[in-house]
Each structure stands twice: as C-alpha cells, then as structure tokens.
Amino acid sequence: MDTKEEYRKKLEEQLKEWKEKIETLETKAVHLTAGAKSQLTREIDELLQKKEVLKEKWNALQKASGEEWESMKGGMDKASAELKSALDRVASHFKKQ
C-alpha cells in the first residue's frame, strides 16, 4: 500500500505525463483536416474536463487525513483510471491520422 507521500509523488508524475500527452494532441490538431481537427478538439476538451475533476479530487485528498484519506483514495484511483483510459483511446485513434 502506498503511503500518502508515495501516492502524491506517483500521481504528480502521472498528471505531468498526461498533461504532456494532451499538449501533444493539441499540437497534432493543427495539422489535421477540419473535420478531424474538430473531433480532436472535442476529445481534448473532454480530456481536460476529466483532468480538472481529477485535480479537484486531488486537492480534496491532499487535505484529508487518516481514514478519510484512505476512503477518498478509491475515488481518486477511479478518476485516474478514467482519464488514462480516455487519453489512451484518443491518442490511439489520432495516432493513425
């Protein structure tokens, strides 16, 4: 089981990696056709919304302690998994273009 500090470091690394991937997608959008660019822009907006939810959960988790922290960690893990899954899906789809 991760300690709070280990978990914090791990999540910060993931957030940094995901931010870079989203920025890569934003750069790629410039070179796409209008239709594909529009679709990618919508997908990026959804990713940014998921990232914002994750950051809000993270801020709440930072303030939590003890049992509260442990119970909130599950929601954080779920939000992380949803963002990762969505990012992987979008990156895979637009990798071909």
Coordinates of C-alpha atoms in Angstrom, one line a residue:
M1 CA 0.0 0.0 0.0
D2 CA 1.3 3.4 -0.9
T3 CA 1.9 6.0 1.8
K4 CA 0.3 9.3 1.2
E5 CA 3.6 10.9 0.1
E6 CA 4.4 8.0 -2.3
Y7 CA 0.9 8.2 -3.7
R8 CA 1.2 12.0 -4.1
K9 CA 4.5 11.7 -6.0
K10 CA 3.1 8.9 -8.2
L11 CA 0.0 11.0 -9.1
E12 CA 2.0 14.1 -9.7
E13 CA 4.2 12.1 -12.2
Q14 CA 1.1 10.8 -13.9
L15 CA -0.5 14.2 -14.1
K16 CA 2.7 15.6 -15.7
E17 CA 2.8 12.8 -18.2
W18 CA -0.9 13.2 -19.1
K19 CA -0.5 16.9 -19.5
E20 CA 2.3 16.4 -22.0
K21 CA 0.2 13.9 -23.9
I22 CA -2.7 16.3 -24.1
E23 CA -0.3 19.0 -25.3
T24 CA 1.0 16.7 -28.0
L25 CA -2.6 16.0 -29.1
E26 CA -3.2 19.8 -29.2
T27 CA -0.2 20.3 -31.4
K28 CA -1.3 17.4 -33.7
A29 CA -4.7 19.1 -34.1
V30 CA -3.1 21.9 -36.1
H31 CA -2.1 19.6 -38.9
L32 CA -5.5 17.7 -39.3
T33 CA -8.3 18.3 -41.7
A34 CA -11.1 20.5 -40.5
G35 CA -13.4 17.5 -39.5
A36 CA -10.7 15.6 -37.7
K37 CA -9.5 18.8 -36.0
S38 CA -13.0 19.5 -34.8
Q39 CA -13.3 15.9 -33.4
L40 CA -9.9 16.0 -31.8
T41 CA -10.7 19.4 -30.2
R42 CA -13.9 18.0 -28.7
E43 CA -11.9 15.0 -27.4
I44 CA -9.3 17.2 -25.9
D45 CA -12.0 19.3 -24.2
E46 CA -13.4 16.1 -22.6
L47 CA -9.9 15.1 -21.5
L48 CA -9.3 18.5 -19.9
Q49 CA -12.6 18.2 -18.1
K50 CA -11.6 14.8 -16.7
K51 CA -8.2 16.2 -15.7
E52 CA -9.9 19.0 -13.9
V53 CA -12.1 16.6 -12.0
L54 CA -9.0 14.6 -11.1
K55 CA -7.3 17.8 -9.9
E56 CA -10.3 18.7 -7.7
K57 CA -10.3 15.2 -6.2
W58 CA -6.5 15.5 -5.7
N59 CA -6.9 18.9 -3.9
A60 CA -9.5 17.4 -1.5
L61 CA -7.3 14.3 -1.0
Q62 CA -4.3 16.5 0.0
K63 CA -6.4 18.0 2.8
A64 CA -7.7 14.6 4.1
S65 CA -6.0 12.6 6.8
G66 CA -6.2 9.1 8.2
E67 CA -9.3 7.1 7.3
E68 CA -10.8 9.9 5.3
W69 CA -7.7 9.8 3.0
E70 CA -8.0 6.1 2.6
S71 CA -11.7 6.3 1.7
M72 CA -11.1 9.1 -0.8
K73 CA -8.2 7.3 -2.5
G74 CA -10.6 4.9 -4.2
G75 CA -12.4 7.8 -5.9
M76 CA -9.0 9.2 -6.9
D77 CA -7.9 5.9 -8.4
K78 CA -11.2 5.7 -10.4
A79 CA -10.8 9.2 -11.8
S80 CA -7.2 8.5 -12.7
A81 CA -8.1 5.3 -14.5
E82 CA -10.9 7.1 -16.4
L83 CA -8.5 9.9 -17.6
K84 CA -5.9 7.4 -18.5
S85 CA -8.3 5.2 -20.5
A86 CA -9.8 8.2 -22.3
L87 CA -6.4 9.6 -23.1
D88 CA -5.1 6.3 -24.4
R89 CA -8.3 5.9 -26.6
V90 CA -7.9 9.4 -28.1
A91 CA -4.2 9.1 -28.6
S92 CA -4.6 5.7 -30.3
H93 CA -7.4 7.0 -32.6
F94 CA -5.5 10.0 -33.7
K95 CA -2.1 8.3 -33.9
K96 CA -3.3 6.8 -37.2
Q97 CA -4.0 10.3 -38.7

